[in-house]
Amino acid sequence: MLQPDFVQLQSEGRDLVKSCDEKCPPEGEEGNPFNFTPQLIRVHKDHELFEDGDIQRHLYLQDLYISETEDKPALSLSEFACHISGCSAVFSTLEEYEHHYNSLHRHVCCSCRRSLPSARLLDIHIQEWHDSLFTILAQRQDMYQCLVEGCGQKFRTSQHRKEHLIRTHKYPPDFRFDKPKKDKGEKKRQQQTDTAMEVADSVCESEGVCEVMCDVPPDQPESMETRVFEGEAAHTAESEGHTDLSATGHSTENTNSEAVKPRYSYRVPANVCFGHGSVRGFRGRRGGRGK
Amino acid sequence: MWRLDRVRHKAGRHVSHLDELRSKRREHERELRQARRDNQLVSRRLLLSEDEDQLEITMDTDLGEQDVVSLFHKLQHNGPEREIHLKALSKALRDPPAQLIFIKQENSMHLLVGFLTGSNASCRLQAVRCLHELSHSPHTNIAPACLPATPYLLTYLSGQSTKFTELCLYTLGNLCPESDVVKEKLLAQGIIPALANCMENQKHNFAVVEAAGFTLSQLLQDRDAVVKIIPQILASSLPSHLLSVLTPDPNFGLAPAIECAWCLHYLTCGMENNRVLLSYGALSKCSSLLVSVGGAVSERKKEDGLELLICPLLRCVGNLLSSCSVEDLSSQIADARIVVTLFELLQAHVQTQPALARESAWVLNNLTAHSSAFCSSLLTLNLVPGLIQLLSFSQGLNTMILRVLANIAHKKKEFCVQLAHLKLLSALYATLKMADQDIVTLSMDVLFMLVVSDSQVAEEFVRHDGLSLLQALQYKSEGKIRRRATYLLENHLQSYTS
């Protein structure tokens, strides 16, 4: 008779299935790491899984059992966590997670790791900042594209474009056009909160600068920039993860994820980048662009 | 006999009583949890006489102390009013300090045993009442003091008087867990055969069956039960008696079934191999009963306290399944509706008693682990969408449910395709983003099975931006997840990546 495999649960264990390096089949053919096999799980009487039921049993024995469930805690919903290495943001709904991810991690320049709100702006950013050919051509022709989609106009300098955006497209003049990249070391949040963010409204926001507009080369430190969202309450948190991803060949550094209420999309035209980004820089390296 | 309605009824009378009861219960719950963590969870039962009720007893502690000593002296004279004195003594012994005082009196136990074994039947009854009160004591040194009485209590288990037998049983049950010395003595004095005979002879007497079940459950909770107690029990007729009580007979009443189910739970947990119990048809009995009581839950016709029976039944089925081979499964599980029952129990309890939902999910895992038939029935009975909905819950519930779905996917490619068709893939987009590492890893395993089953599934995955999700997961610091994402991208989705 075939003995069924089973996993014997440790009575003190919290986990139901032992992290089964001994029991599970090891990574097999060509290093296939997928080794799920169905398992029969046996639970010892002292295991944590049985705690609540045991308590009810003993309350009953002691004549204290009430079958109405008044103050029983309902099962909580699972949380979502940002997967980007170094980003420790946690969210209670999938929507919040998606919003965070799309704002901060999706369109990331792999050269300078800034996160841009759209693919188009990322392209423009890369072109204007990291393309030496652009610099050469810009000396002779109008290369700076208007950021507003569909406008199509091009300008000789960044300044001209800025004026165009203000005049024609009604961008606010105090918009962060020329704020350069800030010196990270000096920038401190008003409220330093714990890096492990658990509150639902802590959403990562890149609190950076409009680098697309900046005509200062990325490496030069400049003056401190002012915060965009004046008057907006902000629960800001800073998490800096320095994770080495040398395994994948990407150089990765900090992900400054700060938490602010995500209202920028109402106050600021959507097609302006917001600087500081995170790790994922696939543009220009692999995937997505046919390289 | 235990009546839940008694507590409720009394509580219902005064609102303040209800609040008091609730806060007392909360406090107790905390203590019980801590006791369980310390491996010291022990309960004793106090059988009240019909004219009493617990909430209205006034603890007249002033009277207690003196009363005990003076009663003791009066009883030593063995006058004509001894019955009255004994009754008064039993009431006085409700009070813990009085219990200690009584025990300290020289020859007090000897006196009680004398009445217990004497020719006067009502004195016997009152004497056993006194012992019962003593057995319920919170003081640890009382139980050993009661040892002189135990051989007689055991002898009386074969008697016919219901109330008397009940009191003997509950007294023994209270004494069992108290100390190793007491347990050893009781085992040596033959408590197991005595219980077996009692259940045999009194199988139609619900109150006695309940009491015997309780006493047995007390024995079985001993940490060394596996070595010292369980083999003896399995060799006796007790397993078949316990199982015969698990009948859906509506006349039989919940309380005896509850006790016997808990006994079976302790038995099935204890042994690594439950061959003996399986040969008695334990899996069949437990699963059938679960189906019939589970049905009551989903129809919302359940009586109070049904969960007290459902819980141990679930556990029995769960652990028995882990000892049952796939070939024997169909003969052991008589009622294939068990799948539906488990699903309904899951859904019914996910908000009200999440622990019960978790246990139901665990049993479902054991049912589907190696059985294609049960996996198939989950699909054909259209229970999978409901399972997928539950993947949003945490604290281990979604992990167990995903295991069940993984069990299904693991069986054959056709199942994978069906699962994908039922939108499991969409659910995975969410579970892959969850904070809990275990669910992410398991989600990757399921994703792998789905993707390799059918190219259409792979295409759909890619269409929904799956690649960038996997690429993001590659940056996961946790190695298992990273390796899986890479492997999937490089070996099975390479035609989609540019």
Tab-separated table of N, CA, C and O in Angstrom, chain A residues 2-3 16-17 27 32-36 38-43 45-47 49-55 57-58 60-64 67-68 70-71 74-81 83 85 97-98 101 106 245 250 282 288, chain B residues 2 22 25-26 28-29 33 36-37 43 45 217 221 259 262 268 271-272 274 304 308 315 319 323 354-355 362 365-366 369 392 394-395 397 400 406-407 410 430 432-435 444-445 448 465 472-473 475-476 483-484 487 498:
chain	number	residue	atom	x	y	z
A	2	LEU	N	0.516	2.131	-0.864
A	2	LEU	CA	1.338	3.318	-0.993
A	2	LEU	C	1.123	4.213	0.214
A	2	LEU	O	0.014	4.610	0.504
A	3	GLN	N	2.184	4.528	0.893
A	3	GLN	CA	2.031	5.453	1.994
A	3	GLN	C	1.939	6.873	1.450
A	3	GLN	O	2.791	7.283	0.694
A	16	LEU	N	2.320	26.219	8.554
A	16	LEU	CA	1.638	24.945	8.401
A	16	LEU	C	2.473	23.943	7.635
A	16	LEU	O	2.416	22.760	7.887
A	17	VAL	N	3.176	24.459	6.670
A	17	VAL	CA	4.013	23.530	5.927
A	17	VAL	C	5.445	23.914	6.193
A	17	VAL	O	5.829	25.040	5.977
A	27	GLU	N	15.406	21.320	-6.552
A	27	GLU	CA	15.311	21.904	-7.883
A	27	GLU	C	15.896	20.933	-8.875
A	27	GLU	O	17.028	20.491	-8.753
A	32	ASN	N	15.149	23.958	-12.566
A	32	ASN	CA	13.756	24.383	-12.442
A	32	ASN	C	13.414	24.549	-10.957
A	32	ASN	O	13.409	23.604	-10.206
A	33	PRO	N	13.139	25.776	-10.582
A	33	PRO	CA	12.906	26.015	-9.157
A	33	PRO	C	11.488	25.664	-8.714
A	33	PRO	O	11.189	25.680	-7.536
A	34	PHE	N	10.613	25.380	-9.670
A	34	PHE	CA	9.226	25.114	-9.286
A	34	PHE	C	9.112	23.694	-8.778
A	34	PHE	O	9.301	22.746	-9.516
A	35	ASN	N	8.795	23.568	-7.527
A	35	ASN	CA	8.738	22.230	-6.962
A	35	ASN	C	7.484	21.993	-6.138
A	35	ASN	O	7.501	21.241	-5.170
A	36	PHE	N	6.422	22.616	-6.511
A	36	PHE	CA	5.195	22.390	-5.751
A	36	PHE	C	4.708	20.969	-5.939
A	36	PHE	O	4.600	20.474	-7.058
A	38	PRO	N	1.455	18.541	-4.202
A	38	PRO	CA	0.370	18.498	-3.220
A	38	PRO	C	0.828	17.739	-1.981
A	38	PRO	O	1.547	16.743	-2.093
A	39	GLN	N	0.448	18.232	-0.836
A	39	GLN	CA	0.885	17.584	0.384
A	39	GLN	C	-0.252	17.384	1.352
A	39	GLN	O	-1.055	18.284	1.583
A	40	LEU	N	-0.267	16.227	1.954
A	40	LEU	CA	-1.187	15.984	3.055
A	40	LEU	C	-0.575	16.626	4.291
A	40	LEU	O	0.603	16.456	4.561
A	41	ILE	N	-1.394	17.344	4.995
A	41	ILE	CA	-0.880	18.054	6.160
A	41	ILE	C	-1.521	17.498	7.415
A	41	ILE	O	-2.738	17.509	7.560
A	42	ARG	N	-0.686	17.047	8.296
A	42	ARG	CA	-1.191	16.546	9.576
A	42	ARG	C	-0.907	17.597	10.640
A	42	ARG	O	0.159	18.172	10.674
A	43	VAL	N	-1.881	17.833	11.482
A	43	VAL	CA	-1.724	18.891	12.483
A	43	VAL	C	-1.771	18.303	13.886
A	43	VAL	O	-2.716	17.606	14.242
A	45	LYS	N	-2.123	18.298	17.978
A	45	LYS	CA	-3.177	18.930	18.770
A	45	LYS	C	-2.775	20.254	19.400
A	45	LYS	O	-3.625	21.075	19.732
A	46	ASP	N	-1.481	20.480	19.578
A	46	ASP	CA	-1.063	21.737	20.201
A	46	ASP	C	-0.756	22.830	19.200
A	46	ASP	O	-0.300	23.909	19.569
A	47	HIS	N	-0.979	22.563	17.927
A	47	HIS	CA	-0.607	23.550	16.916
A	47	HIS	C	-1.474	24.794	17.008
A	47	HIS	O	-2.614	24.741	17.435
A	49	LEU	N	-2.922	26.405	14.743
A	49	LEU	CA	-4.131	26.381	13.920
A	49	LEU	C	-5.349	26.016	14.756
A	49	LEU	O	-6.459	26.449	14.491
A	50	PHE	N	-5.117	25.221	15.781
A	50	PHE	CA	-6.218	24.721	16.603
A	50	PHE	C	-6.516	25.595	17.808
A	50	PHE	O	-7.379	25.251	18.614
A	51	GLU	N	-5.816	26.697	17.926
A	51	GLU	CA	-5.967	27.455	19.169
A	51	GLU	C	-7.401	27.952	19.396
A	51	GLU	O	-7.991	27.695	20.441
A	52	ASP	N	-7.928	28.651	18.419
A	52	ASP	CA	-9.257	29.242	18.618
A	52	ASP	C	-10.300	28.190	18.954
A	52	ASP	O	-11.134	28.378	19.837
A	53	GLY	N	-10.281	27.102	18.215
A	53	GLY	CA	-11.267	26.052	18.458
A	53	GLY	C	-11.135	25.465	19.858
A	53	GLY	O	-12.127	25.175	20.530
A	54	ASP	N	-9.894	25.301	20.315
A	54	ASP	CA	-9.668	24.773	21.659
A	54	ASP	C	-10.209	25.719	22.713
A	54	ASP	O	-10.759	25.306	23.737
A	55	ILE	N	-10.021	26.995	22.466
A	55	ILE	CA	-10.503	27.982	23.432
A	55	ILE	C	-12.024	27.909	23.535
A	55	ILE	O	-12.584	27.935	24.635
A	57	ARG	N	-13.850	25.370	22.973
A	57	ARG	CA	-14.150	24.114	23.653
A	57	ARG	C	-14.064	24.298	25.161
A	57	ARG	O	-14.946	23.889	25.916
A	58	HIS	N	-13.009	24.914	25.604
A	58	HIS	CA	-12.824	25.056	27.046
A	58	HIS	C	-13.754	26.094	27.657
A	58	HIS	O	-14.150	25.973	28.813
A	60	TYR	N	-16.709	26.410	26.688
A	60	TYR	CA	-17.920	25.603	26.818
A	60	TYR	C	-17.851	24.736	28.066
A	60	TYR	O	-18.805	24.649	28.835
A	61	LEU	N	-16.711	24.097	28.288
A	61	LEU	CA	-16.580	23.245	29.463
A	61	LEU	C	-16.755	24.047	30.746
A	61	LEU	O	-17.260	23.544	31.744
A	62	GLN	N	-16.340	25.296	30.685
A	62	GLN	CA	-16.429	26.120	31.887
A	62	GLN	C	-17.696	26.949	31.921
A	62	GLN	O	-17.783	27.914	32.679
A	63	ASP	N	-18.655	26.557	31.098
A	63	ASP	CA	-19.959	27.234	31.104
A	63	ASP	C	-19.868	28.698	30.753
A	63	ASP	O	-20.622	29.526	31.258
A	64	LEU	N	-18.933	29.040	29.901
A	64	LEU	CA	-18.810	30.439	29.517
A	64	LEU	C	-19.027	30.624	28.024
A	64	LEU	O	-18.769	31.675	27.480
A	67	SER	N	-22.788	31.365	21.935
A	67	SER	CA	-22.597	31.050	20.528
A	67	SER	C	-22.715	32.255	19.621
A	67	SER	O	-22.234	32.241	18.517
A	68	GLU	N	-23.358	33.327	20.080
A	68	GLU	CA	-23.364	34.515	19.223
A	68	GLU	C	-21.951	35.041	19.165
A	68	GLU	O	-21.276	35.133	20.173
A	70	GLU	N	-20.070	37.992	19.088
A	70	GLU	CA	-20.168	39.457	19.136
A	70	GLU	C	-18.849	40.094	18.771
A	70	GLU	O	-18.670	40.640	17.717
A	71	ASP	N	-17.927	40.020	19.703
A	71	ASP	CA	-16.710	40.780	19.411
A	71	ASP	C	-15.611	39.905	18.850
A	71	ASP	O	-14.468	39.988	19.263
A	74	ALA	N	-13.033	39.903	12.741
A	74	ALA	CA	-13.222	39.326	11.422
A	74	ALA	C	-11.866	39.082	10.800
A	74	ALA	O	-10.877	39.694	11.166
A	75	LEU	N	-11.864	38.203	9.850
A	75	LEU	CA	-10.612	37.904	9.178
A	75	LEU	C	-10.179	39.129	8.389
A	75	LEU	O	-10.969	39.768	7.735
A	76	SER	N	-8.942	39.443	8.476
A	76	SER	CA	-8.494	40.637	7.773
A	76	SER	C	-8.126	40.306	6.339
A	76	SER	O	-7.819	39.176	5.991
A	77	LEU	N	-8.184	41.341	5.539
A	77	LEU	CA	-7.796	41.173	4.151
A	77	LEU	C	-6.288	41.230	4.046
A	77	LEU	O	-5.625	41.915	4.801
A	78	SER	N	-5.809	40.549	3.053
A	78	SER	CA	-4.362	40.503	2.891
A	78	SER	C	-3.829	41.848	2.433
A	78	SER	O	-4.503	42.597	1.739
A	79	GLU	N	-2.639	42.127	2.836
A	79	GLU	CA	-2.026	43.369	2.412
A	79	GLU	C	-1.207	43.167	1.160
A	79	GLU	O	-0.790	42.062	0.850
A	80	PHE	N	-0.954	44.262	0.500
A	80	PHE	CA	-0.122	44.215	-0.690
A	80	PHE	C	1.167	44.960	-0.419
A	80	PHE	O	1.167	45.977	0.254
A	81	ALA	N	2.220	44.430	-0.962
A	81	ALA	CA	3.505	45.075	-0.722
A	81	ALA	C	4.203	45.310	-2.036
A	81	ALA	O	4.210	44.466	-2.925
A	83	HIS	N	6.889	45.294	-4.681
A	83	HIS	CA	7.913	44.266	-4.849
A	83	HIS	C	9.274	44.800	-5.189
A	83	HIS	O	10.235	44.052	-5.208
A	85	SER	N	12.682	45.982	-5.058
A	85	SER	CA	13.670	45.825	-4.013
A	85	SER	C	14.006	47.173	-3.419
A	85	SER	O	14.306	48.111	-4.137
A	97	TYR	N	-1.925	49.877	-4.292
A	97	TYR	CA	-0.659	49.296	-4.734
A	97	TYR	C	-0.401	49.666	-6.192
A	97	TYR	O	0.698	50.105	-6.546
A	98	GLU	N	-1.415	49.465	-7.014
A	98	GLU	CA	-1.232	49.716	-8.437
A	98	GLU	C	-0.880	51.181	-8.679
A	98	GLU	O	-0.035	51.521	-9.501
A	101	TYR	N	2.647	51.759	-7.704
A	101	TYR	CA	3.566	51.140	-8.654
A	101	TYR	C	3.627	51.926	-9.961
A	101	TYR	O	4.699	52.186	-10.506
A	106	ARG	N	7.022	52.526	-12.718
A	106	ARG	CA	6.745	52.000	-14.041
A	106	ARG	C	7.644	52.541	-15.130
A	106	ARG	O	8.235	51.811	-15.892
A	245	LEU	N	21.745	44.601	-6.614
A	245	LEU	CA	21.148	43.649	-7.538
A	245	LEU	C	22.162	43.251	-8.570
A	245	LEU	O	21.878	43.162	-9.757
A	250	HIS	N	21.999	45.061	-12.998
A	250	HIS	CA	21.580	46.460	-12.886
A	250	HIS	C	22.235	47.077	-11.686
A	250	HIS	O	22.343	46.457	-10.650
A	282	PHE	N	14.192	49.490	-16.940
A	282	PHE	CA	14.316	48.554	-18.046
A	282	PHE	C	14.470	49.262	-19.373
A	282	PHE	O	14.910	48.684	-20.348
A	288	GLY	N	10.744	45.604	-23.703
A	288	GLY	CA	9.962	46.796	-23.987
A	288	GLY	C	10.349	47.593	-25.194
A	288	GLY	O	9.504	48.154	-25.852
B	2	TRP	N	-25.178	18.805	30.129
B	2	TRP	CA	-24.930	20.215	29.837
B	2	TRP	C	-25.997	20.838	28.970
B	2	TRP	O	-26.369	20.319	27.952
B	22	ARG	N	-20.238	38.610	29.551
B	22	ARG	CA	-19.365	38.829	28.407
B	22	ARG	C	-17.973	39.264	28.812
B	22	ARG	O	-16.991	38.797	28.255
B	25	ARG	N	-16.210	36.515	30.270
B	25	ARG	CA	-15.806	35.566	29.240
B	25	ARG	C	-14.561	36.033	28.504
B	25	ARG	O	-13.658	35.264	28.216
B	26	ARG	N	-14.515	37.331	28.217
B	26	ARG	CA	-13.346	37.864	27.515
B	26	ARG	C	-12.083	37.663	28.332
B	26	ARG	O	-11.034	37.299	27.824
B	28	HIS	N	-11.626	35.497	30.672
B	28	HIS	CA	-11.314	34.071	30.695
B	28	HIS	C	-10.653	33.617	29.417
B	28	HIS	O	-9.751	32.787	29.433
B	29	GLU	N	-11.125	34.170	28.334
B	29	GLU	CA	-10.570	33.779	27.050
B	29	GLU	C	-9.085	34.092	27.002
B	29	GLU	O	-8.271	33.287	26.545
B	33	ARG	N	-6.099	31.331	26.560
B	33	ARG	CA	-5.104	31.367	25.492
B	33	ARG	C	-3.697	31.267	26.064
B	33	ARG	O	-2.846	30.549	25.532
B	36	ARG	N	-3.037	27.793	27.212
B	36	ARG	CA	-2.753	26.884	26.104
B	36	ARG	C	-1.323	27.040	25.611
B	36	ARG	O	-0.641	26.065	25.310
B	37	ARG	N	-0.893	28.263	25.537
B	37	ARG	CA	0.486	28.478	25.104
B	37	ARG	C	1.482	27.902	26.078
B	37	ARG	O	2.566	27.494	25.693
B	43	SER	N	-9.596	22.079	31.981
B	43	SER	CA	-10.888	22.551	32.486
B	43	SER	C	-11.521	21.473	33.336
B	43	SER	O	-11.297	20.279	33.125
B	45	ARG	N	-15.374	20.378	35.108
B	45	ARG	CA	-16.814	20.635	35.009
B	45	ARG	C	-17.464	20.427	36.360
B	45	ARG	O	-17.101	19.518	37.103
B	217	SER	N	-11.954	12.416	27.476
B	217	SER	CA	-11.254	13.530	26.825
B	217	SER	C	-10.228	14.143	27.768
B	217	SER	O	-9.171	14.600	27.338
B	221	GLN	N	-5.953	14.377	26.917
B	221	GLN	CA	-5.227	15.621	26.704
B	221	GLN	C	-3.859	15.610	27.352
B	221	GLN	O	-3.079	16.536	27.181
B	259	GLU	N	-18.695	15.538	23.116
B	259	GLU	CA	-17.618	14.934	23.927
B	259	GLU	C	-16.899	13.840	23.159
B	259	GLU	O	-15.670	13.767	23.144
B	262	TRP	N	-14.590	15.162	20.428
B	262	TRP	CA	-13.324	15.679	20.946
B	262	TRP	C	-12.375	14.550	21.325
B	262	TRP	O	-11.177	14.624	21.089
B	268	THR	N	-6.991	10.994	17.028
B	268	THR	CA	-6.435	11.069	15.677
B	268	THR	C	-5.200	11.946	15.614
B	268	THR	O	-4.303	11.723	14.808
B	271	MET	N	-1.806	9.796	17.100
B	271	MET	CA	-1.083	8.746	16.388
B	271	MET	C	-0.638	9.237	15.031
B	271	MET	O	-1.366	9.913	14.335
B	272	GLU	N	0.547	8.842	14.647
B	272	GLU	CA	1.003	9.214	13.306
B	272	GLU	C	0.262	8.426	12.259
B	272	GLU	O	-0.011	8.896	11.176
B	274	ASN	N	-3.110	6.369	11.571
B	274	ASN	CA	-4.429	6.110	12.137
B	274	ASN	C	-5.099	4.882	11.551
B	274	ASN	O	-6.315	4.845	11.396
B	304	ASP	N	-27.669	26.254	18.531
B	304	ASP	CA	-26.524	26.816	19.228
B	304	ASP	C	-25.517	25.740	19.568
B	304	ASP	O	-25.863	24.660	20.002
B	308	LEU	N	-19.287	23.557	18.154
B	308	LEU	CA	-18.534	22.762	19.121
B	308	LEU	C	-18.414	21.315	18.662
B	308	LEU	O	-17.525	20.598	19.101
B	315	ARG	N	-11.447	18.318	12.406
B	315	ARG	CA	-10.081	17.924	12.727
B	315	ARG	C	-9.879	16.431	12.553
B	315	ARG	O	-8.822	15.987	12.072
B	319	ASN	N	-7.127	14.972	9.937
B	319	ASN	CA	-5.992	14.133	10.300
B	319	ASN	C	-6.153	12.699	9.821
B	319	ASN	O	-5.175	12.027	9.492
B	323	SER	N	-3.774	10.105	6.894
B	323	SER	CA	-3.320	8.725	7.044
B	323	SER	C	-3.933	7.795	6.019
B	323	SER	O	-3.700	6.596	6.032
B	354	PRO	N	-13.269	32.839	11.768
B	354	PRO	CA	-12.230	32.568	10.770
B	354	PRO	C	-11.393	31.337	11.061
B	354	PRO	O	-10.925	30.687	10.129
B	355	ALA	N	-11.234	30.996	12.330
B	355	ALA	CA	-10.431	29.808	12.631
B	355	ALA	C	-11.089	28.563	12.059
B	355	ALA	O	-10.413	27.666	11.536
B	362	TRP	N	-8.063	23.659	5.411
B	362	TRP	CA	-7.037	22.637	5.627
B	362	TRP	C	-7.562	21.254	5.252
B	362	TRP	O	-6.888	20.479	4.551
B	365	ASN	N	-7.712	20.837	1.635
B	365	ASN	CA	-6.396	20.541	1.071
B	365	ASN	C	-6.092	19.055	1.150
B	365	ASN	O	-5.656	18.437	0.175
B	366	ASN	N	-6.331	18.481	2.323
B	366	ASN	CA	-6.034	17.051	2.469
B	366	ASN	C	-6.916	16.194	1.574
B	366	ASN	O	-6.513	15.129	1.121
B	369	ALA	N	-5.456	16.698	-2.075
B	369	ALA	CA	-4.017	16.581	-2.325
B	369	ALA	C	-3.687	15.497	-3.356
B	369	ALA	O	-2.958	15.737	-4.312
B	392	SER	N	-8.558	36.800	-1.111
B	392	SER	CA	-8.173	38.121	-0.622
B	392	SER	C	-7.964	38.155	0.885
B	392	SER	O	-7.456	39.128	1.417
B	394	SER	N	-6.469	37.082	4.624
B	394	SER	CA	-5.108	36.810	5.077
B	394	SER	C	-5.096	35.824	6.233
B	394	SER	O	-5.987	35.025	6.378
B	395	GLN	N	-4.072	35.898	7.018
B	395	GLN	CA	-3.875	35.032	8.178
B	395	GLN	C	-3.931	33.560	7.812
B	395	GLN	O	-4.541	32.755	8.494
B	397	LEU	N	-5.468	31.971	5.533
B	397	LEU	CA	-6.604	31.388	4.828
B	397	LEU	C	-6.336	31.338	3.334
B	397	LEU	O	-6.552	30.311	2.691
B	400	MET	N	-3.866	28.605	2.278
B	400	MET	CA	-4.404	27.251	2.265
B	400	MET	C	-5.329	27.046	1.075
B	400	MET	O	-5.307	25.995	0.430
B	406	ALA	N	-3.939	24.864	-6.176
B	406	ALA	CA	-2.711	24.304	-6.733
B	406	ALA	C	-2.816	22.789	-6.844
B	406	ALA	O	-2.323	22.186	-7.801
B	407	ASN	N	-3.468	22.181	-5.847
B	407	ASN	CA	-3.675	20.726	-5.917
B	407	ASN	C	-4.448	20.366	-7.172
B	407	ASN	O	-4.165	19.374	-7.828
B	410	HIS	N	-2.346	20.813	-10.291
B	410	HIS	CA	-1.265	19.841	-10.363
B	410	HIS	C	-1.702	18.526	-10.998
B	410	HIS	O	-0.878	17.744	-11.469
B	430	ALA	N	-3.332	39.672	-8.407
B	430	ALA	CA	-3.429	40.312	-7.087
B	430	ALA	C	-2.572	39.593	-6.056
B	430	ALA	O	-1.831	40.213	-5.307
B	432	LEU	N	0.007	37.858	-6.383
B	432	LEU	CA	1.444	38.003	-6.602
B	432	LEU	C	1.976	39.306	-6.031
B	432	LEU	O	3.182	39.497	-5.927
B	433	LYS	N	1.070	40.206	-5.710
B	433	LYS	CA	1.495	41.493	-5.187
B	433	LYS	C	1.302	41.601	-3.689
B	433	LYS	O	1.504	42.663	-3.110
B	434	MET	N	0.922	40.507	-3.097
B	434	MET	CA	0.656	40.597	-1.662
B	434	MET	C	1.937	40.628	-0.842
B	434	MET	O	3.009	40.264	-1.304
B	435	ALA	N	1.758	41.042	0.388
B	435	ALA	CA	2.918	41.222	1.255
B	435	ALA	C	3.473	39.896	1.768
B	435	ALA	O	4.676	39.756	1.959
B	444	MET	N	3.298	31.968	-7.579
B	444	MET	CA	4.213	31.715	-8.691
B	444	MET	C	4.130	30.259	-9.126
B	444	MET	O	4.138	29.947	-10.318
B	445	ASP	N	4.042	29.365	-8.163
B	445	ASP	CA	3.937	27.949	-8.497
B	445	ASP	C	2.678	27.668	-9.309
B	445	ASP	O	2.708	26.908	-10.283
B	448	PHE	N	3.006	29.114	-12.804
B	448	PHE	CA	3.837	28.240	-13.631
B	448	PHE	C	3.010	27.105	-14.212
B	448	PHE	O	3.051	26.830	-15.408
B	465	ASP	N	-0.122	42.334	-19.163
B	465	ASP	CA	1.048	42.968	-18.568
B	465	ASP	C	1.753	42.065	-17.558
B	465	ASP	O	2.376	42.526	-16.616
B	472	ALA	N	9.291	42.706	-12.416
B	472	ALA	CA	9.351	43.360	-11.112
B	472	ALA	C	9.683	42.359	-10.018
B	472	ALA	O	10.474	42.637	-9.121
B	473	LEU	N	9.095	41.183	-10.139
B	473	LEU	CA	9.352	40.164	-9.121
B	473	LEU	C	10.794	39.677	-9.162
B	473	LEU	O	11.310	39.150	-8.183
B	475	TYR	N	13.190	41.462	-9.119
B	475	TYR	CA	13.949	42.306	-8.212
B	475	TYR	C	13.641	42.012	-6.761
B	475	TYR	O	14.121	42.680	-5.877
B	476	LYS	N	12.838	41.032	-6.568
B	476	LYS	CA	12.476	40.660	-5.210
B	476	LYS	C	13.715	40.190	-4.485
B	476	LYS	O	14.496	39.416	-5.004
B	483	ARG	N	14.090	33.500	-8.291
B	483	ARG	CA	14.471	32.394	-9.181
B	483	ARG	C	13.305	31.927	-10.026
B	483	ARG	O	13.467	31.609	-11.200
B	484	ARG	N	12.159	31.886	-9.405
B	484	ARG	CA	10.987	31.435	-10.152
B	484	ARG	C	10.629	32.402	-11.274
B	484	ARG	O	10.303	31.983	-12.389
B	487	TYR	N	13.158	32.060	-14.070
B	487	TYR	CA	12.996	30.798	-14.803
B	487	TYR	C	11.810	30.870	-15.752
B	487	TYR	O	11.889	30.445	-16.913
B	498	SER	N	10.788	40.787	-25.632
B	498	SER	CA	11.527	41.245	-26.811
B	498	SER	C	12.996	41.426	-26.480
B	498	SER	O	13.386	41.477	-25.339
